Coordinates of C-alpha atoms and ligand atoms in Angstrom, one line a residue:
M1 CA 107.4 145.6 175.1
E2 CA 109.5 142.6 174.3
K3 CA 109.6 141.5 178.0
K4 CA 107.4 141.6 180.8
L5 CA 107.7 143.3 183.8
E6 CA 107.5 140.6 186.5
K7 CA 104.5 141.0 189.2
G8 CA 105.3 141.5 193.0
A9 CA 106.0 138.4 195.5
S10 CA 103.5 138.5 197.6
I11 CA 103.7 140.3 200.6
N12 CA 102.8 138.0 203.3
N13 CA 105.5 135.9 202.4
L14 CA 108.2 138.0 202.9
M15 CA 110.4 137.1 206.4
P16 CA 113.5 135.3 204.9
G17 CA 115.2 133.2 207.7
K18 CA 118.7 133.6 208.9
L19 CA 121.2 134.9 205.8
R20 CA 124.9 135.9 206.0
L21 CA 124.7 139.0 204.3
K22 CA 127.8 140.5 206.1
K23 CA 131.3 138.9 206.8
L24 CA 131.7 141.1 210.3
A25 CA 128.9 140.8 212.6
P26 CA 126.4 143.7 213.3
E27 CA 128.2 145.5 216.1
N28 CA 130.6 145.9 213.4
D29 CA 129.2 147.8 211.0
F30 CA 126.4 149.4 213.1
P31 CA 126.9 153.2 212.2
D32 CA 127.3 156.5 214.3
V33 CA 124.6 158.1 214.0
S34 CA 124.1 159.7 217.5
M35 CA 124.4 163.3 216.4
H36 CA 122.4 162.9 213.4
N37 CA 119.0 165.0 213.3
N38 CA 116.6 162.3 211.4
Y39 CA 113.9 159.9 211.8
M40 CA 116.3 156.9 211.3
A41 CA 118.5 158.3 213.6
K42 CA 116.3 158.8 216.3
F43 CA 114.8 155.4 216.2
L44 CA 118.0 153.1 215.0
T45 CA 119.3 151.2 217.6
L46 CA 121.8 148.4 218.0
D47 CA 119.1 145.7 218.6
L48 CA 117.2 146.9 216.0
Y49 CA 120.3 147.0 213.4
K50 CA 121.2 143.8 214.5
T51 CA 117.5 142.2 213.7
L52 CA 117.4 144.2 210.3
S53 CA 120.4 142.9 209.3
E54 CA 119.7 139.2 209.1
R55 CA 116.7 140.5 206.3
K56 CA 116.4 141.5 202.8
T57 CA 113.6 142.0 200.8
P58 CA 113.2 139.2 197.8
Y59 CA 114.9 141.8 195.4
G60 CA 118.3 142.4 197.8
F61 CA 117.4 145.3 199.6
T62 CA 119.2 145.9 203.1
I63 CA 118.8 147.5 205.8
D64 CA 122.3 149.3 205.2
R65 CA 120.7 150.5 201.9
V66 CA 117.4 151.6 204.1
I67 CA 119.5 154.0 206.3
Q68 CA 122.5 155.1 203.7
T69 CA 120.9 158.4 202.9
G70 CA 120.2 159.0 206.5
V71 CA 123.7 157.9 207.6
D72 CA 125.7 160.2 205.3
N73 CA 123.4 163.0 205.8
P74 CA 123.3 164.1 209.1
G75 CA 120.6 166.8 208.8
S76 CA 120.9 170.2 210.9
P77 CA 119.1 171.3 213.7
F78 CA 116.5 173.2 212.0
A79 CA 115.9 170.5 209.2
M80 CA 114.8 167.2 210.3
T81 CA 115.0 165.3 207.2
M82 CA 113.4 161.1 207.0
G83 CA 117.2 159.8 206.6
C84 CA 115.5 156.2 205.1
I85 CA 114.4 155.2 201.9
A86 CA 112.6 152.2 200.4
G87 CA 114.0 150.4 197.6
D88 CA 111.1 148.5 196.5
E89 CA 107.5 147.9 197.7
E90 CA 108.3 144.7 200.3
T91 CA 110.7 147.3 202.0
Y92 CA 108.1 148.8 204.3
E93 CA 107.3 145.2 205.3
V94 CA 110.6 143.6 205.8
F95 CA 111.7 146.4 207.7
K96 CA 108.4 147.6 209.5
E97 CA 110.3 147.4 212.8
L98 CA 111.9 150.7 212.3
L99 CA 110.1 151.8 209.2
D100 CA 106.6 151.6 211.5
L101 CA 108.6 154.0 214.0
V102 CA 109.5 156.6 211.8
I103 CA 106.1 156.7 209.9
E104 CA 103.9 156.8 213.1
D105 CA 106.7 159.6 214.5
K106 CA 106.3 161.6 211.2
H107 CA 102.5 161.6 210.1
G108 CA 101.5 162.6 213.3
G109 CA 101.0 159.2 215.3
Y110 CA 99.8 157.5 212.1
K111 CA 99.7 153.8 213.7
A112 CA 100.7 150.8 212.3
T113 CA 97.2 149.6 212.5
D114 CA 95.7 152.5 210.6
V115 CA 93.9 152.3 207.7
H116 CA 94.2 154.7 204.8
K117 CA 91.7 156.5 202.4
N118 CA 91.3 158.0 199.3
D119 CA 88.9 160.1 197.8
F120 CA 89.3 161.6 194.1
N121 CA 86.3 163.2 193.4
P122 CA 86.9 167.0 193.3
D123 CA 83.1 167.8 193.8
S124 CA 83.9 167.0 197.4
L125 CA 85.8 170.2 197.8
A126 CA 82.7 172.3 198.2
V127 CA 81.1 170.5 201.0
Q128 CA 83.7 169.1 202.8
P129 CA 85.6 171.1 205.0
T130 CA 88.6 169.4 207.2
S131 CA 87.9 171.3 210.3
R132 CA 84.7 172.9 211.7
L133 CA 87.3 174.8 214.1
H134 CA 88.6 176.3 211.2
I135 CA 85.5 176.7 209.3
R136 CA 84.0 178.7 212.2
H137 CA 87.3 181.0 212.0
V138 CA 86.7 181.6 208.0
M139 CA 83.0 182.2 208.2
A140 CA 83.5 184.7 210.5
L141 CA 85.5 186.9 208.0
S142 CA 83.7 188.4 205.3
N143 CA 81.6 186.8 202.8
S144 CA 83.4 186.7 199.6
F145 CA 86.2 184.9 201.8
F146 CA 83.8 182.1 201.9
L147 CA 85.1 178.5 201.0
K148 CA 83.6 178.1 197.0
G149 CA 85.1 174.6 196.6
G150 CA 88.9 175.7 195.8
D151 CA 87.8 177.7 192.0
D152 CA 88.3 180.7 193.8
L153 CA 92.0 181.5 195.3
D154 CA 92.7 185.2 194.2
P155 CA 94.9 185.1 190.9
N156 CA 96.2 188.6 191.9
Y157 CA 97.9 186.7 194.6
V158 CA 98.1 182.8 193.4
L159 CA 99.6 183.0 190.2
I160 CA 99.7 179.0 189.8
S161 CA 98.3 175.9 190.8
R162 CA 99.6 172.7 191.0
V163 CA 98.5 169.2 192.5
R164 CA 101.2 166.5 192.0
A165 CA 101.8 163.1 193.4
G166 CA 104.4 160.0 192.8
R167 CA 103.2 156.1 191.4
N168 CA 104.9 153.1 191.2
I169 CA 104.3 150.0 189.6
R170 CA 104.2 146.6 191.6
G171 CA 106.9 144.3 190.9
C172 CA 109.5 146.7 189.7
C173 CA 112.0 148.3 192.3
L174 CA 111.8 151.5 193.3
P175 CA 114.7 154.3 191.9
P176 CA 117.1 153.9 194.5
H177 CA 117.3 150.1 193.6
C178 CA 116.2 149.2 190.0
T179 CA 118.7 148.1 187.6
R180 CA 119.2 149.8 184.5
G181 CA 117.5 147.3 182.5
E182 CA 114.5 147.5 184.8
R183 CA 114.4 151.5 184.5
R184 CA 114.3 151.2 181.0
L185 CA 111.7 148.7 180.6
L186 CA 109.5 150.7 183.2
E187 CA 110.1 153.5 180.7
Q188 CA 108.8 151.6 177.8
L189 CA 105.6 150.8 179.3
A190 CA 105.3 154.4 180.1
I191 CA 105.6 155.5 176.6
E192 CA 102.9 152.6 176.0
V193 CA 100.5 153.8 178.6
L194 CA 100.6 157.6 177.8
G195 CA 100.5 156.8 174.4
S196 CA 97.3 155.5 174.6
L197 CA 95.6 158.3 176.5
T198 CA 93.4 160.5 174.2
G199 CA 91.6 163.9 174.0
E200 CA 92.7 166.2 176.9
L201 CA 95.5 163.8 178.2
N202 CA 96.9 163.3 174.4
G203 CA 100.6 163.9 174.5
T204 CA 104.3 163.4 173.8
Y205 CA 107.0 161.7 175.3
L206 CA 110.6 163.3 175.7
P207 CA 113.4 161.0 176.8
L208 CA 116.0 163.5 179.2
R209 CA 118.6 162.4 176.6
S210 CA 117.0 163.6 173.6
I211 CA 116.7 167.5 175.3
S212 CA 119.3 170.1 175.0
E213 CA 121.2 171.4 178.4
A214 CA 119.3 175.0 177.4
D215 CA 116.2 173.5 176.4
Q216 CA 116.2 171.0 179.7
Q217 CA 116.9 174.7 181.6
Q218 CA 114.2 176.5 180.2
M219 CA 111.6 173.3 180.9
V220 CA 113.0 173.6 184.5
D221 CA 112.3 177.0 184.6
D222 CA 109.2 176.8 183.2
H223 CA 108.0 174.2 185.7
L224 CA 108.0 171.8 183.3
L225 CA 110.9 169.3 184.0
F226 CA 113.0 168.1 187.2
A227 CA 116.3 169.2 187.6
K228 CA 118.9 166.7 188.2
P229 CA 119.1 165.6 191.3
V230 CA 122.7 166.6 192.8
C231 CA 121.3 167.1 196.4
P232 CA 123.2 165.0 198.6
L233 CA 119.9 163.3 200.2
L234 CA 119.2 162.1 196.8
V235 CA 122.4 161.1 195.9
A236 CA 123.4 159.0 198.9
S237 CA 120.2 157.2 198.3
G238 CA 121.0 155.5 194.5
M239 CA 118.0 157.0 192.9
A240 CA 120.6 159.6 190.5
R241 CA 122.5 156.4 189.6
D242 CA 123.1 156.3 185.6
W243 CA 121.6 159.6 185.1
P244 CA 119.8 160.3 182.4
D245 CA 119.4 156.8 181.5
G246 CA 115.9 156.0 181.3
R247 CA 114.2 159.3 182.2
G248 CA 112.1 161.7 180.6
V249 CA 109.0 163.9 180.5
W250 CA 105.9 163.2 178.9
H251 CA 103.4 166.2 178.8
N252 CA 99.7 166.7 177.1
G253 CA 99.1 169.1 174.4
G254 CA 98.4 171.9 176.6
K255 CA 101.7 171.2 179.1
T256 CA 98.6 171.0 182.0
F257 CA 99.0 167.7 182.4
L258 CA 103.0 166.0 182.7
V259 CA 103.8 162.8 183.8
W260 CA 107.8 163.0 185.0
V261 CA 109.3 159.1 184.0
N262 CA 111.8 158.0 186.9
E263 CA 112.9 160.6 188.8
E264 CA 112.3 159.8 192.5
E265 CA 109.4 157.8 191.7
H266 CA 108.7 155.6 188.9
L267 CA 106.1 158.2 187.7
K268 CA 104.9 161.3 189.3
L269 CA 101.5 162.9 187.8
I270 CA 101.2 166.5 187.5
A271 CA 98.4 169.0 186.8
I272 CA 98.8 172.5 186.3
E273 CA 96.5 175.3 186.1
K274 CA 97.5 179.0 185.9
G275 CA 96.1 181.3 188.2
G276 CA 93.9 180.4 191.5
N277 CA 91.5 177.6 190.2
M278 CA 93.0 174.8 192.2
K279 CA 89.7 172.8 192.1
A280 CA 90.4 172.9 188.1
A281 CA 94.1 171.4 188.7
F282 CA 92.6 168.9 190.8
T283 CA 89.9 167.9 188.5
R284 CA 92.9 167.1 186.1
F285 CA 94.9 165.5 188.3
C286 CA 92.3 162.8 189.4
N287 CA 91.2 162.1 185.8
G288 CA 94.8 161.9 184.8
V289 CA 95.8 159.7 187.5
Q290 CA 93.0 157.6 187.0
E291 CA 93.0 157.6 183.5
V292 CA 96.5 156.1 183.4
E293 CA 95.6 153.5 186.3
S294 CA 92.9 152.0 184.3
K295 CA 95.5 151.8 181.1
L296 CA 98.1 150.3 183.1
K297 CA 95.6 147.5 184.3
E298 CA 94.7 146.7 180.7
K299 CA 98.5 146.1 180.2
D300 CA 98.1 143.7 183.3
H301 CA 100.1 146.2 185.6
E302 CA 98.7 148.0 188.7
F303 CA 100.4 150.4 191.2
M304 CA 101.9 149.6 194.2
W305 CA 99.3 150.0 197.0
N306 CA 97.9 148.4 200.5
E307 CA 95.4 149.6 202.9
H308 CA 97.7 150.6 205.5
L309 CA 100.3 152.7 204.0
G310 CA 98.2 154.0 200.4
C311 CA 100.3 154.7 197.7
I312 CA 104.0 153.2 198.3
Q313 CA 106.8 155.7 197.6
T314 CA 110.1 155.6 197.6
C315 CA 110.4 158.4 200.4
P316 CA 108.6 157.3 203.7
S317 CA 107.4 161.1 204.1
N318 CA 105.3 160.6 200.8
L319 CA 103.5 157.4 201.7
G320 CA 99.5 157.6 201.7
T321 CA 98.3 160.1 198.8
G322 CA 102.1 160.8 197.8
L323 CA 100.3 164.1 197.2
R324 CA 101.4 167.9 197.1
A325 CA 98.9 170.6 196.3
G326 CA 100.6 173.7 196.4
V327 CA 100.3 177.4 195.1
H328 CA 102.9 179.8 193.8
V329 CA 101.7 182.6 195.8
R330 CA 102.6 186.4 196.6
L331 CA 102.8 187.5 200.0
P332 CA 105.7 189.8 199.9
N333 CA 104.9 191.3 203.5
M334 CA 103.4 188.2 205.4
S335 CA 106.5 186.3 204.3
K336 CA 108.2 189.0 206.6
R337 CA 105.9 188.9 209.6
P338 CA 107.3 187.0 212.6
E339 CA 103.9 184.7 212.3
F340 CA 104.7 183.5 209.2
E341 CA 105.7 180.2 210.1
E342 CA 103.5 179.7 212.8
V343 CA 100.4 180.3 211.0
L344 CA 102.0 177.9 208.2
K345 CA 102.3 175.2 210.7
R346 CA 98.8 176.0 212.3
L347 CA 97.3 175.7 209.1
R348 CA 99.2 172.1 208.4
L349 CA 101.3 173.8 205.1
E350 CA 104.8 173.9 204.3
K351 CA 106.6 176.6 202.1
R352 CA 109.1 176.2 199.5
A353 CA 111.5 178.7 197.6
I354 CA 110.2 178.6 194.2
G355 CA 112.4 177.0 191.1
G356 CA 112.7 178.0 188.0
V357 CA 114.2 181.6 187.2
D358 CA 116.3 183.3 189.7
P359 CA 115.0 181.3 193.3
E360 CA 117.1 183.4 194.9
A361 CA 115.6 186.9 193.9
D362 CA 113.5 188.3 196.8
S363 CA 109.8 187.9 195.0
G364 CA 108.0 187.0 198.1
V365 CA 106.3 184.6 196.2
F366 CA 106.6 181.2 197.5
D367 CA 106.0 177.6 196.9
I368 CA 103.1 176.8 199.6
S369 CA 101.8 173.1 200.0
N370 CA 100.2 170.9 202.3
S371 CA 102.5 169.2 204.7
D372 CA 100.6 165.9 205.1
R373 CA 100.5 162.9 202.7
L374 CA 99.2 160.0 204.6
G375 CA 95.9 159.6 206.8
F376 CA 94.0 162.2 204.8
T377 CA 92.5 161.8 201.8
E378 CA 93.1 163.8 198.4
V379 CA 90.6 166.2 198.9
Q380 CA 90.9 166.4 202.6
L381 CA 94.8 167.7 201.5
V382 CA 93.7 169.9 199.0
Q383 CA 90.9 171.4 201.0
V384 CA 93.6 172.1 203.7
V385 CA 95.3 174.0 200.8
V386 CA 92.7 175.9 199.3
D387 CA 91.3 176.9 203.3
G388 CA 94.8 177.8 204.3
I389 CA 95.9 179.9 201.3
K390 CA 92.7 181.7 201.9
V391 CA 94.0 182.9 205.1
L392 CA 97.1 183.6 203.8
V393 CA 96.0 185.7 201.0
E394 CA 93.3 187.6 203.5
M395 CA 96.5 188.1 205.9
E396 CA 98.5 189.9 203.0
K397 CA 95.5 192.1 201.9
R398 CA 95.3 193.1 205.4
L399 CA 99.0 193.7 205.8
E400 CA 99.2 195.9 202.3
M401 CA 96.6 198.2 204.1
E402 CA 98.6 198.3 206.9
E403 CA 95.9 196.7 209.0
G404 CA 96.4 194.1 211.8
I405 CA 96.1 190.9 211.4
D406 CA 95.7 189.7 214.8
D407 CA 92.0 188.3 214.4
L408 CA 93.0 186.2 211.8
M409 CA 95.4 184.1 213.5
P410 CA 94.1 180.5 212.6
V411 CA 93.8 177.8 215.3
Q412 CA 95.7 174.5 215.3
K413 CA 94.4 172.4 213.0
Ligands
ADP1 P1 107.7 168.2 193.8 O1 108.8 167.4 194.4 O2 106.5 168.4 194.3 O3 107.7 167.2 192.2 P2 109.8 170.3 193.6 O4 109.7 171.2 194.5 O5 110.6 169.1 193.8 O6 108.6 169.7 193.6 O7 109.9 171.1 192.5 C1 109.5 170.6 191.3 C2 109.0 171.8 190.3 O8 108.0 172.0 190.2 C3 110.1 173.0 190.2 O9 110.3 173.4 189.2 C4 109.1 173.8 190.5 O10 109.1 174.9 190.2 C5 107.7 173.0 190.3 N1 106.6 173.6 191.0 C6 106.1 173.1 192.1 N2 105.6 173.9 192.9 C7 104.8 174.6 191.7 C8 103.6 175.3 191.6 N3 102.7 175.5 192.4 N4 103.2 175.7 190.3 C9 104.3 175.6 188.8 N5 105.2 174.8 189.0 C10 105.6 174.1 190.4
MG2 MG1 110.9 167.0 194.4

């Protein structure tokens, strides 16, 4: 790389004095978000806006850029969105009076003084249940149903297991705010770092530009590639600018470990395992993340991270681990039950429609993953998914046999 990415400015020294960023007073620019349903709108007052309008990060990110996506996308009564994003690592410090409130509310009361912990040891899965109540409940079920460390989700129901997390590189703006040049430098750095991986992690980088439209679609259908961010939430945040410049996907020989470059985060690291062996996916994920991090350090770079927020991410909803452990799971009966949403909530899981081929088809297959990110370790979150999927699959089996599921209803985790 000809030019090095600069390291970030010290986070302790970030409160610039009064800046004249706008022609008119904040009162004139204050957005009307009174009818919006997102976390930003819930907490943004005129007083707060006035205070934050006087600031910008060292890379020039302003409160208006933080909130633009939430101003343009009011959300709906059924879907509470975040309504704000970060443009650089410093955003979370400079605009903390707003973002701390958003983070606390979104992440189950996570306080500005709380400390986030990591755990990348897949072997902890066997011995570290997250909730005693839940375990007691699970133990009350048949022996074959007891936790075995995440490698035994029933493959007749669990089609594919996946663990992903975003990582960003300190000193470079995040996708909503980085320049074209910065994005290209990041891509170059990713190519060098990923190109130095060996063994199971030896792989190939494909710039998005080099993949035909048809091949891109095939890769999206095969769950290997991200789709173009056309969703208004993403577009309004600024992260789709210059598409596809600087974007690409790296994958290992077996296509079981992928890194998406310059999608919603600088890097998104993804481990995939066919069937129900979530532990294998998590193990590959942990190894991959640690390998990439150590190769990055050899080049004198590091991930954005701090003790309070864990891994810094573009969207505040992803802070902490940034981890989404998910399965594609077949639940044609359970998903039609009125209790389905409540069961997911109690198990701390969220559902998404599966991407890929014909997402509209009523296949009864869902993408189910942990709903938490921050304040829990990686191991705890994967454990939540393993435990929860076992409950859901057990319920599905009961319903297949036209038996009741009332006694399997979990308590709120
Ligand atoms: P994320 O934000 O975690 O990357 P998305 O919902 O944006 O996930 O989906 C991105 C891609 O990842 C889609 O192509 C989707 O099919 C794929 N994907 C998500 N979960 C799984 C899974 N458990 N197994 C295989 N592919 C998955
Ligand atoms: Mg996504």
